[in-house]
Amino acid sequence: MLYFNFTLLIIALLVSCKTNSEKTDQSYSLPEGYSLSNVHEIFLNQELREISGIAWQNGRLLAIEDESSVIFRLDSKTGKILEKQKFEKNKDIEDILIRNDTAWVLRSNGNLYRVIEFLTDTQETIIFDFPISQSRDLEAIASPAGGSVIFLFCKVCEWDEGPEKVSVFRFSLESMEFDTEPYHVIHRSQLKSVLSKKWKDVKMQPSAAAYHPLTGELYLISSTGKWLMTLDSDWNPTSFHWLNPRLFKQPEGITFDDSGNLYISNEADSGNANILLFPYQR
């Protein structure tokens, strides 16, 4: 009888674990137009093991790696490295965006690198120093289509005093200067409008950012806590999504192609780094 009861207990525990797992899986999602069941995984070689940022330009997928200060051009279907060009001594490089013939690359201390003709031997690199010297870690930059600014997002900055908010800084592409104060602050409490439960568990520490080319929404993604959120032009959250850590092992880069297809890069946790492609379904 004791053996029978013990067996029933084990079965009950297994069923409970399975049910809890199913509930957890059901809590993961992506913004409207994308499906977790429609994904293509692009594996990357070891040279991009610590891929930290990606960008799209005229049919080209571009990437940077955390420590090498090299810009890579990749085959968007296979992940094969087609071209690469070093632009600086090895630094802690976090994100990249492209404007015309220029790559803008973010260093973790907030410095911006303007790399002109970035995949040629005649490329030129100009450094713009972040205006605040306090302890800081910035990993995400984005620029709205047709805009004349670059926004930089704090991940862990001393003045934010914790994970409850994100300071956003602005760099003008006209004056080529930073604002000396945060342009905007995104507060965790704003998530109450889109996340009814556990919004206080969210650590506001974005690792990458990009604007959707068709909707104009800003996408922020975080490797810390594994989440993705969208915001409108007034910096109001429009959706929030927990990401499955089994699929998004270390999401550090995000971009879109011209058709709105979504690319999210993951550093290698175990095995190969990858880029996950989610086709846009209107």
PDB file of C-alpha atoms in Angstrom:
ATOM      1  CA  MET A   1       0.000   0.000   0.000  1.00  0.00           C
ATOM      2  CA  LEU A   2       2.846   2.372   0.885  1.00  0.00           C
ATOM      3  CA  TYR A   3       4.530   1.626  -2.459  1.00  0.00           C
ATOM      4  CA  PHE A   4       1.233   2.287  -4.288  1.00  0.00           C
ATOM      5  CA  ASN A   5       0.780   5.665  -2.570  1.00  0.00           C
ATOM      6  CA  PHE A   6       4.371   6.643  -3.321  1.00  0.00           C
ATOM      7  CA  THR A   7       3.869   5.784  -7.005  1.00  0.00           C
ATOM      8  CA  LEU A   8       0.733   7.927  -7.124  1.00  0.00           C
ATOM      9  CA  LEU A   9       2.674  10.809  -5.558  1.00  0.00           C
ATOM     10  CA  ILE A  10       5.406  10.590  -8.200  1.00  0.00           C
ATOM     11  CA  ILE A  11       2.849  10.535 -11.016  1.00  0.00           C
ATOM     12  CA  ALA A  12       1.071  13.558  -9.531  1.00  0.00           C
ATOM     13  CA  LEU A  13       4.333  15.485  -9.318  1.00  0.00           C
ATOM     14  CA  LEU A  14       5.223  14.675 -12.922  1.00  0.00           C
ATOM     15  CA  VAL A  15       1.797  15.780 -14.122  1.00  0.00           C
ATOM     16  CA  SER A  16       2.088  18.966 -12.078  1.00  0.00           C
ATOM     17  CA  CYS A  17       5.541  19.770 -13.532  1.00  0.00           C
ATOM     18  CA  LYS A  18       4.254  19.153 -17.050  1.00  0.00           C
ATOM     19  CA  THR A  19       1.240  21.400 -16.443  1.00  0.00           C
ATOM     20  CA  ASN A  20       3.393  24.174 -14.981  1.00  0.00           C
ATOM     21  CA  SER A  21       5.773  23.922 -17.936  1.00  0.00           C
ATOM     22  CA  GLU A  22       2.889  24.161 -20.379  1.00  0.00           C
ATOM     23  CA  LYS A  23       1.552  27.234 -18.604  1.00  0.00           C
ATOM     24  CA  THR A  24       4.987  28.820 -18.714  1.00  0.00           C
ATOM     25  CA  ASP A  25       5.353  28.125 -22.426  1.00  0.00           C
ATOM     26  CA  GLN A  26       1.957  29.692 -23.046  1.00  0.00           C
ATOM     27  CA  SER A  27       3.073  32.888 -21.338  1.00  0.00           C
ATOM     28  CA  TYR A  28       5.726  33.566 -24.013  1.00  0.00           C
ATOM     29  CA  SER A  29       4.825  35.678 -27.023  1.00  0.00           C
ATOM     30  CA  LEU A  30       5.970  38.161 -29.659  1.00  0.00           C
ATOM     31  CA  PRO A  31       4.411  41.412 -30.908  1.00  0.00           C
ATOM     32  CA  GLU A  32       1.525  41.357 -33.375  1.00  0.00           C
ATOM     33  CA  GLY A  33       2.643  40.160 -36.802  1.00  0.00           C
ATOM     34  CA  TYR A  34       5.141  37.597 -35.489  1.00  0.00           C
ATOM     35  CA  SER A  35       4.774  34.014 -34.309  1.00  0.00           C
ATOM     36  CA  LEU A  36       7.055  31.868 -32.177  1.00  0.00           C
ATOM     37  CA  SER A  37       6.014  28.890 -34.293  1.00  0.00           C
ATOM     38  CA  ASN A  38       7.284  30.561 -37.469  1.00  0.00           C
ATOM     39  CA  VAL A  39      11.018  30.988 -36.919  1.00  0.00           C
ATOM     40  CA  HIS A  40      14.150  30.255 -38.907  1.00  0.00           C
ATOM     41  CA  GLU A  41      17.396  29.733 -36.993  1.00  0.00           C
ATOM     42  CA  ILE A  42      20.599  30.965 -38.643  1.00  0.00           C
ATOM     43  CA  PHE A  43      23.727  29.481 -37.043  1.00  0.00           C
ATOM     44  CA  LEU A  44      26.903  31.554 -36.856  1.00  0.00           C
ATOM     45  CA  ASN A  45      30.526  30.459 -36.758  1.00  0.00           C
ATOM     46  CA  GLN A  46      32.820  30.882 -33.773  1.00  0.00           C
ATOM     47  CA  GLU A  47      34.133  34.239 -34.971  1.00  0.00           C
ATOM     48  CA  LEU A  48      30.726  35.645 -34.043  1.00  0.00           C
ATOM     49  CA  ARG A  49      30.366  33.722 -30.789  1.00  0.00           C
ATOM     50  CA  GLU A  50      29.803  36.996 -28.882  1.00  0.00           C
ATOM     51  CA  ILE A  51      27.666  38.762 -31.482  1.00  0.00           C
ATOM     52  CA  SER A  52      26.425  41.907 -29.745  1.00  0.00           C
ATOM     53  CA  GLY A  53      24.564  43.891 -32.381  1.00  0.00           C
ATOM     54  CA  ILE A  54      22.996  43.593 -35.832  1.00  0.00           C
ATOM     55  CA  ALA A  55      21.701  46.008 -38.470  1.00  0.00           C
ATOM     56  CA  TRP A  56      20.096  45.916 -41.916  1.00  0.00           C
ATOM     57  CA  GLN A  57      21.008  48.009 -44.940  1.00  0.00           C
ATOM     58  CA  ASN A  58      19.868  47.633 -48.550  1.00  0.00           C
ATOM     59  CA  GLY A  59      19.538  43.864 -48.447  1.00  0.00           C
ATOM     60  CA  ARG A  60      22.648  43.435 -46.303  1.00  0.00           C
ATOM     61  CA  LEU A  61      22.755  41.981 -42.800  1.00  0.00           C
ATOM     62  CA  LEU A  62      25.534  43.504 -40.716  1.00  0.00           C
ATOM     63  CA  ALA A  63      26.869  42.474 -37.327  1.00  0.00           C
ATOM     64  CA  ILE A  64      29.415  43.329 -34.680  1.00  0.00           C
ATOM     65  CA  GLU A  65      31.102  41.122 -32.106  1.00  0.00           C
ATOM     66  CA  ASP A  66      31.641  42.179 -28.508  1.00  0.00           C
ATOM     67  CA  GLU A  67      35.422  42.517 -28.298  1.00  0.00           C
ATOM     68  CA  SER A  68      36.862  42.624 -31.815  1.00  0.00           C
ATOM     69  CA  SER A  69      35.757  46.073 -33.131  1.00  0.00           C
ATOM     70  CA  VAL A  70      35.045  44.478 -36.514  1.00  0.00           C
ATOM     71  CA  ILE A  71      32.008  45.081 -38.731  1.00  0.00           C
ATOM     72  CA  PHE A  72      30.831  41.930 -40.505  1.00  0.00           C
ATOM     73  CA  ARG A  73      28.556  41.536 -43.510  1.00  0.00           C
ATOM     74  CA  LEU A  74      26.623  38.274 -43.365  1.00  0.00           C
ATOM     75  CA  ASP A  75      24.578  36.203 -45.754  1.00  0.00           C
ATOM     76  CA  SER A  76      21.081  36.826 -44.370  1.00  0.00           C
ATOM     77  CA  LYS A  77      19.988  33.252 -45.140  1.00  0.00           C
ATOM     78  CA  THR A  78      23.015  31.224 -44.032  1.00  0.00           C
ATOM     79  CA  GLY A  79      24.898  33.490 -41.631  1.00  0.00           C
ATOM     80  CA  LYS A  80      28.110  33.049 -43.622  1.00  0.00           C
ATOM     81  CA  ILE A  81      30.608  35.911 -43.245  1.00  0.00           C
ATOM     82  CA  LEU A  82      30.912  37.635 -46.640  1.00  0.00           C
ATOM     83  CA  GLU A  83      33.027  40.652 -45.670  1.00  0.00           C
ATOM     84  CA  LYS A  84      34.610  42.111 -42.574  1.00  0.00           C
ATOM     85  CA  GLN A  85      36.526  45.248 -41.692  1.00  0.00           C
ATOM     86  CA  LYS A  86      38.148  46.367 -38.441  1.00  0.00           C
ATOM     87  CA  PHE A  87      37.428  49.971 -37.451  1.00  0.00           C
ATOM     88  CA  GLU A  88      39.111  50.414 -34.048  1.00  0.00           C
ATOM     89  CA  LYS A  89      41.353  48.755 -31.492  1.00  0.00           C
ATOM     90  CA  ASN A  90      39.555  46.055 -29.514  1.00  0.00           C
ATOM     91  CA  LYS A  91      36.881  47.638 -27.325  1.00  0.00           C
ATOM     92  CA  ASP A  92      33.658  46.573 -25.594  1.00  0.00           C
ATOM     93  CA  ILE A  93      31.314  47.103 -28.559  1.00  0.00           C
ATOM     94  CA  GLU A  94      27.559  46.684 -28.034  1.00  0.00           C
ATOM     95  CA  ASP A  95      25.308  47.847 -30.895  1.00  0.00           C
ATOM     96  CA  ILE A  96      25.290  49.085 -34.489  1.00  0.00           C
ATOM     97  CA  LEU A  97      22.984  51.014 -36.817  1.00  0.00           C
ATOM     98  CA  ILE A  98      23.454  52.199 -40.394  1.00  0.00           C
ATOM     99  CA  ARG A  99      22.683  55.592 -41.894  1.00  0.00           C
ATOM    100  CA  ASN A 100      23.525  55.986 -45.594  1.00  0.00           C
ATOM    101  CA  ASP A 101      27.186  54.985 -46.064  1.00  0.00           C
ATOM    102  CA  THR A 102      27.938  55.353 -42.373  1.00  0.00           C
ATOM    103  CA  ALA A 103      27.902  52.815 -39.551  1.00  0.00           C
ATOM    104  CA  TRP A 104      27.268  54.126 -36.053  1.00  0.00           C
ATOM    105  CA  VAL A 105      28.671  51.802 -33.400  1.00  0.00           C
ATOM    106  CA  LEU A 106      28.080  52.013 -29.651  1.00  0.00           C
ATOM    107  CA  ARG A 107      30.730  51.298 -27.043  1.00  0.00           C
ATOM    108  CA  SER A 108      29.525  50.237 -23.595  1.00  0.00           C
ATOM    109  CA  ASN A 109      30.749  53.518 -22.047  1.00  0.00           C
ATOM    110  CA  GLY A 110      28.390  55.466 -24.322  1.00  0.00           C
ATOM    111  CA  ASN A 111      30.952  56.595 -26.877  1.00  0.00           C
ATOM    112  CA  LEU A 112      29.722  56.592 -30.464  1.00  0.00           C
ATOM    113  CA  TYR A 113      31.932  55.598 -33.389  1.00  0.00           C
ATOM    114  CA  ARG A 114      31.065  57.084 -36.757  1.00  0.00           C
ATOM    115  CA  VAL A 115      32.566  54.713 -39.339  1.00  0.00           C
ATOM    116  CA  ILE A 116      32.377  56.170 -42.856  1.00  0.00           C
ATOM    117  CA  GLU A 117      32.550  53.724 -45.808  1.00  0.00           C
ATOM    118  CA  PHE A 118      32.685  51.040 -43.152  1.00  0.00           C
ATOM    119  CA  LEU A 119      33.448  47.987 -45.301  1.00  0.00           C
ATOM    120  CA  THR A 120      36.244  49.516 -47.357  1.00  0.00           C
ATOM    121  CA  ASP A 121      39.975  49.932 -46.867  1.00  0.00           C
ATOM    122  CA  THR A 122      39.469  53.713 -46.974  1.00  0.00           C
ATOM    123  CA  GLN A 123      37.031  53.766 -44.070  1.00  0.00           C
ATOM    124  CA  GLU A 124      37.345  56.587 -41.550  1.00  0.00           C
ATOM    125  CA  THR A 125      36.464  56.358 -37.866  1.00  0.00           C
ATOM    126  CA  ILE A 126      35.500  59.373 -35.740  1.00  0.00           C
ATOM    127  CA  ILE A 127      34.802  59.006 -32.001  1.00  0.00           C
ATOM    128  CA  PHE A 128      32.212  61.073 -30.126  1.00  0.00           C
ATOM    129  CA  ASP A 129      32.692  60.897 -26.355  1.00  0.00           C
ATOM    130  CA  PHE A 130      29.691  60.374 -24.101  1.00  0.00           C
ATOM    131  CA  PRO A 131      29.170  63.545 -22.016  1.00  0.00           C
ATOM    132  CA  ILE A 132      28.827  61.968 -18.546  1.00  0.00           C
ATOM    133  CA  SER A 133      31.709  60.358 -16.689  1.00  0.00           C
ATOM    134  CA  GLN A 134      29.757  58.481 -13.997  1.00  0.00           C
ATOM    135  CA  SER A 135      29.655  54.674 -13.989  1.00  0.00           C
ATOM    136  CA  ARG A 136      27.598  53.516 -16.953  1.00  0.00           C
ATOM    137  CA  ASP A 137      26.816  50.658 -19.326  1.00  0.00           C
ATOM    138  CA  LEU A 138      24.874  51.387 -22.523  1.00  0.00           C
ATOM    139  CA  GLU A 139      24.129  48.576 -24.969  1.00  0.00           C
ATOM    140  CA  ALA A 140      21.355  49.825 -27.270  1.00  0.00           C
ATOM    141  CA  ILE A 141      21.009  52.512 -29.936  1.00  0.00           C
ATOM    142  CA  ALA A 142      18.247  53.249 -32.447  1.00  0.00           C
ATOM    143  CA  SER A 143      17.311  55.950 -34.925  1.00  0.00           C
ATOM    144  CA  PRO A 144      13.779  56.571 -36.260  1.00  0.00           C
ATOM    145  CA  ALA A 145      13.367  56.444 -40.022  1.00  0.00           C
ATOM    146  CA  GLY A 146      14.044  59.835 -41.579  1.00  0.00           C
ATOM    147  CA  GLY A 147      15.061  61.230 -38.218  1.00  0.00           C
ATOM    148  CA  SER A 148      18.125  63.290 -37.454  1.00  0.00           C
ATOM    149  CA  VAL A 149      18.892  61.786 -34.041  1.00  0.00           C
ATOM    150  CA  ILE A 150      20.299  58.634 -32.494  1.00  0.00           C
ATOM    151  CA  PHE A 151      18.846  57.477 -29.191  1.00  0.00           C
ATOM    152  CA  LEU A 152      21.086  55.680 -26.689  1.00  0.00           C
ATOM    153  CA  PHE A 153      19.588  53.538 -23.928  1.00  0.00           C
ATOM    154  CA  CYS A 154      21.137  52.897 -20.528  1.00  0.00           C
ATOM    155  CA  LYS A 155      21.387  49.310 -19.396  1.00  0.00           C
ATOM    156  CA  VAL A 156      22.996  49.936 -16.011  1.00  0.00           C
ATOM    157  CA  CYS A 157      23.807  53.597 -15.361  1.00  0.00           C
ATOM    158  CA  GLU A 158      24.664  55.000 -11.961  1.00  0.00           C
ATOM    159  CA  TRP A 159      22.155  57.845 -12.173  1.00  0.00           C
ATOM    160  CA  ASP A 160      19.236  55.464 -12.823  1.00  0.00           C
ATOM    161  CA  GLU A 161      19.772  54.027  -9.314  1.00  0.00           C
ATOM    162  CA  GLY A 162      18.517  50.536 -10.148  1.00  0.00           C
ATOM    163  CA  PRO A 163      16.484  48.574 -12.708  1.00  0.00           C
ATOM    164  CA  GLU A 164      13.247  50.558 -12.266  1.00  0.00           C
ATOM    165  CA  LYS A 165      13.931  52.973 -15.136  1.00  0.00           C
ATOM    166  CA  VAL A 166      15.908  53.542 -18.322  1.00  0.00           C
ATOM    167  CA  SER A 167      17.540  56.844 -19.186  1.00  0.00           C
ATOM    168  CA  VAL A 168      17.476  57.693 -22.891  1.00  0.00           C
ATOM    169  CA  PHE A 169      20.083  60.030 -24.350  1.00  0.00           C
ATOM    170  CA  ARG A 170      19.974  61.841 -27.676  1.00  0.00           C
ATOM    171  CA  PHE A 171      22.766  62.422 -30.178  1.00  0.00           C
ATOM    172  CA  SER A 172      22.088  64.935 -32.954  1.00  0.00           C
ATOM    173  CA  LEU A 173      23.142  63.930 -36.472  1.00  0.00           C
ATOM    174  CA  GLU A 174      23.009  67.618 -37.436  1.00  0.00           C
ATOM    175  CA  SER A 175      25.214  69.163 -34.747  1.00  0.00           C
ATOM    176  CA  MET A 176      27.075  65.894 -34.053  1.00  0.00           C
ATOM    177  CA  GLU A 177      26.673  66.494 -30.320  1.00  0.00           C
ATOM    178  CA  PHE A 178      25.129  64.711 -27.342  1.00  0.00           C
ATOM    179  CA  ASP A 179      22.573  66.261 -25.052  1.00  0.00           C
ATOM    180  CA  THR A 180      24.216  66.625 -21.650  1.00  0.00           C
ATOM    181  CA  GLU A 181      21.098  65.411 -19.795  1.00  0.00           C
ATOM    182  CA  PRO A 182      18.772  62.469 -20.464  1.00  0.00           C
ATOM    183  CA  TYR A 183      16.293  63.237 -23.213  1.00  0.00           C
ATOM    184  CA  HIS A 184      13.700  60.898 -21.731  1.00  0.00           C
ATOM    185  CA  VAL A 185      13.271  58.322 -18.962  1.00  0.00           C
ATOM    186  CA  ILE A 186      11.206  55.136 -19.391  1.00  0.00           C
ATOM    187  CA  HIS A 187       9.778  54.034 -16.043  1.00  0.00           C
ATOM    188  CA  ARG A 188       8.923  50.472 -15.127  1.00  0.00           C
ATOM    189  CA  SER A 189       5.589  51.643 -13.696  1.00  0.00           C
ATOM    190  CA  GLN A 190       4.494  52.455 -17.266  1.00  0.00           C
ATOM    191  CA  LEU A 191       4.263  48.699 -17.882  1.00  0.00           C
ATOM    192  CA  LYS A 192       1.122  48.481 -15.740  1.00  0.00           C
ATOM    193  CA  SER A 193      -0.873  49.458 -18.830  1.00  0.00           C
ATOM    194  CA  VAL A 194       0.313  46.410 -20.817  1.00  0.00           C
ATOM    195  CA  LEU A 195       1.376  43.896 -18.146  1.00  0.00           C
ATOM    196  CA  SER A 196      -1.243  43.203 -15.509  1.00  0.00           C
ATOM    197  CA  LYS A 197       0.919  40.847 -13.450  1.00  0.00           C
ATOM    198  CA  LYS A 198       4.559  40.767 -12.425  1.00  0.00           C
ATOM    199  CA  TRP A 199       5.406  44.147 -13.914  1.00  0.00           C
ATOM    200  CA  LYS A 200       7.473  44.834 -10.795  1.00  0.00           C
ATOM    201  CA  ASP A 201       9.659  41.817 -11.722  1.00  0.00           C
ATOM    202  CA  VAL A 202      10.854  43.474 -14.930  1.00  0.00           C
ATOM    203  CA  LYS A 203      14.428  44.713 -14.880  1.00  0.00           C
ATOM    204  CA  MET A 204      14.561  47.693 -17.231  1.00  0.00           C
ATOM    205  CA  GLN A 205      17.950  46.867 -18.721  1.00  0.00           C
ATOM    206  CA  PRO A 206      17.725  46.816 -22.545  1.00  0.00           C
ATOM    207  CA  SER A 207      20.460  45.159 -24.580  1.00  0.00           C
ATOM    208  CA  ALA A 208      19.324  46.248 -28.073  1.00  0.00           C
ATOM    209  CA  ALA A 209      16.829  48.505 -29.848  1.00  0.00           C
ATOM    210  CA  ALA A 210      15.385  49.056 -33.320  1.00  0.00           C
ATOM    211  CA  TYR A 211      12.498  50.859 -35.010  1.00  0.00           C
ATOM    212  CA  HIS A 212       9.990  48.841 -37.013  1.00  0.00           C
ATOM    213  CA  PRO A 213      10.201  50.109 -40.616  1.00  0.00           C
ATOM    214  CA  LEU A 214       6.443  49.771 -41.253  1.00  0.00           C
ATOM    215  CA  THR A 215       4.703  50.530 -37.950  1.00  0.00           C
ATOM    216  CA  GLY A 216       7.246  53.004 -36.586  1.00  0.00           C
ATOM    217  CA  GLU A 217       7.162  51.350 -33.159  1.00  0.00           C
ATOM    218  CA  LEU A 218      10.321  51.146 -31.105  1.00  0.00           C
ATOM    219  CA  TYR A 219      11.351  47.622 -30.098  1.00  0.00           C
ATOM    220  CA  LEU A 220      13.484  47.172 -26.974  1.00  0.00           C
ATOM    221  CA  ILE A 221      14.889  43.765 -26.077  1.00  0.00           C
ATOM    222  CA  SER A 222      16.661  42.622 -22.925  1.00  0.00           C
ATOM    223  CA  SER A 223      18.913  39.688 -22.205  1.00  0.00           C
ATOM    224  CA  THR A 224      18.433  40.367 -18.491  1.00  0.00           C
ATOM    225  CA  GLY A 225      15.131  38.729 -17.627  1.00  0.00           C
ATOM    226  CA  LYS A 226      14.494  37.838 -21.301  1.00  0.00           C
ATOM    227  CA  TRP A 227      11.850  40.284 -22.483  1.00  0.00           C
ATOM    228  CA  LEU A 228      10.816  42.396 -25.483  1.00  0.00           C
ATOM    229  CA  MET A 229       8.667  45.507 -25.376  1.00  0.00           C
ATOM    230  CA  THR A 230       7.289  47.940 -27.953  1.00  0.00           C
ATOM    231  CA  LEU A 231       6.746  51.663 -27.522  1.00  0.00           C
ATOM    232  CA  ASP A 232       4.952  54.320 -29.553  1.00  0.00           C
ATOM    233  CA  SER A 233       6.359  57.672 -30.667  1.00  0.00           C
ATOM    234  CA  ASP A 234       5.431  59.207 -27.294  1.00  0.00           C
ATOM    235  CA  TRP A 235       7.486  56.593 -25.422  1.00  0.00           C
ATOM    236  CA  ASN A 236       4.398  54.796 -24.130  1.00  0.00           C
ATOM    237  CA  PRO A 237       4.639  50.972 -23.961  1.00  0.00           C
ATOM    238  CA  THR A 238       2.249  49.329 -26.421  1.00  0.00           C
ATOM    239  CA  SER A 239       3.074  45.677 -25.646  1.00  0.00           C
ATOM    240  CA  PHE A 240       5.306  43.553 -23.429  1.00  0.00           C
ATOM    241  CA  HIS A 241       6.486  39.988 -24.091  1.00  0.00           C
ATOM    242  CA  TRP A 242       8.407  37.482 -21.981  1.00  0.00           C
ATOM    243  CA  LEU A 243      10.880  35.507 -24.100  1.00  0.00           C
ATOM    244  CA  ASN A 244      11.467  31.774 -23.767  1.00  0.00           C
ATOM    245  CA  PRO A 245      15.088  31.341 -22.557  1.00  0.00           C
ATOM    246  CA  ARG A 246      15.267  27.991 -24.338  1.00  0.00           C
ATOM    247  CA  LEU A 247      14.915  29.838 -27.659  1.00  0.00           C
ATOM    248  CA  PHE A 248      16.388  33.229 -26.763  1.00  0.00           C
ATOM    249  CA  LYS A 249      19.541  32.130 -24.959  1.00  0.00           C
ATOM    250  CA  GLN A 250      21.168  35.568 -24.802  1.00  0.00           C
ATOM    251  CA  PRO A 251      19.367  38.143 -26.985  1.00  0.00           C
ATOM    252  CA  GLU A 252      21.818  40.985 -27.639  1.00  0.00           C
ATOM    253  CA  GLY A 253      20.845  42.319 -31.081  1.00  0.00           C
ATOM    254  CA  ILE A 254      17.689  43.245 -32.978  1.00  0.00           C
ATOM    255  CA  THR A 255      16.909  44.619 -36.440  1.00  0.00           C
ATOM    256  CA  PHE A 256      14.351  44.514 -39.260  1.00  0.00           C
ATOM    257  CA  ASP A 257      14.644  44.202 -42.998  1.00  0.00           C
ATOM    258  CA  ASP A 258      12.648  46.478 -45.302  1.00  0.00           C
ATOM    259  CA  SER A 259       9.677  44.075 -45.317  1.00  0.00           C
ATOM    260  CA  GLY A 260       9.386  44.103 -41.534  1.00  0.00           C
ATOM    261  CA  ASN A 261      10.919  40.674 -40.979  1.00  0.00           C
ATOM    262  CA  LEU A 262      12.397  40.544 -37.492  1.00  0.00           C
ATOM    263  CA  TYR A 263      15.968  39.405 -36.722  1.00  0.00           C
ATOM    264  CA  ILE A 264      17.157  38.753 -33.153  1.00  0.00           C
ATOM    265  CA  SER A 265      20.746  37.686 -32.472  1.00  0.00           C
ATOM    266  CA  ASN A 266      21.835  35.566 -29.512  1.00  0.00           C
ATOM    267  CA  GLU A 267      25.341  35.257 -28.146  1.00  0.00           C
ATOM    268  CA  ALA A 268      26.539  31.673 -27.713  1.00  0.00           C
ATOM    269  CA  ASP A 269      25.436  30.404 -24.321  1.00  0.00           C
ATOM    270  CA  SER A 270      26.328  26.854 -25.248  1.00  0.00           C
ATOM    271  CA  GLY A 271      26.980  25.776 -28.795  1.00  0.00           C
ATOM    272  CA  ASN A 272      26.822  28.321 -31.594  1.00  0.00           C
ATOM    273  CA  ALA A 273      25.614  31.895 -31.578  1.00  0.00           C
ATOM    274  CA  ASN A 274      22.613  32.401 -33.806  1.00  0.00           C
ATOM    275  CA  ILE A 275      20.210  34.814 -35.435  1.00  0.00           C
ATOM    276  CA  LEU A 276      16.502  34.059 -35.196  1.00  0.00           C
ATOM    277  CA  LEU A 277      14.424  35.232 -38.175  1.00  0.00           C
ATOM    278  CA  PHE A 278      10.696  35.808 -37.640  1.00  0.00           C
ATOM    279  CA  PRO A 279       8.813  36.580 -40.893  1.00  0.00           C
ATOM    280  CA  TYR A 280       6.394  39.486 -40.697  1.00  0.00           C
ATOM    281  CA  GLN A 281       2.774  38.369 -41.152  1.00  0.00           C
ATOM    282  CA  ARG A 282       0.496  41.315 -41.834  1.00  0.00           C
TER     283      ARG A 282
END
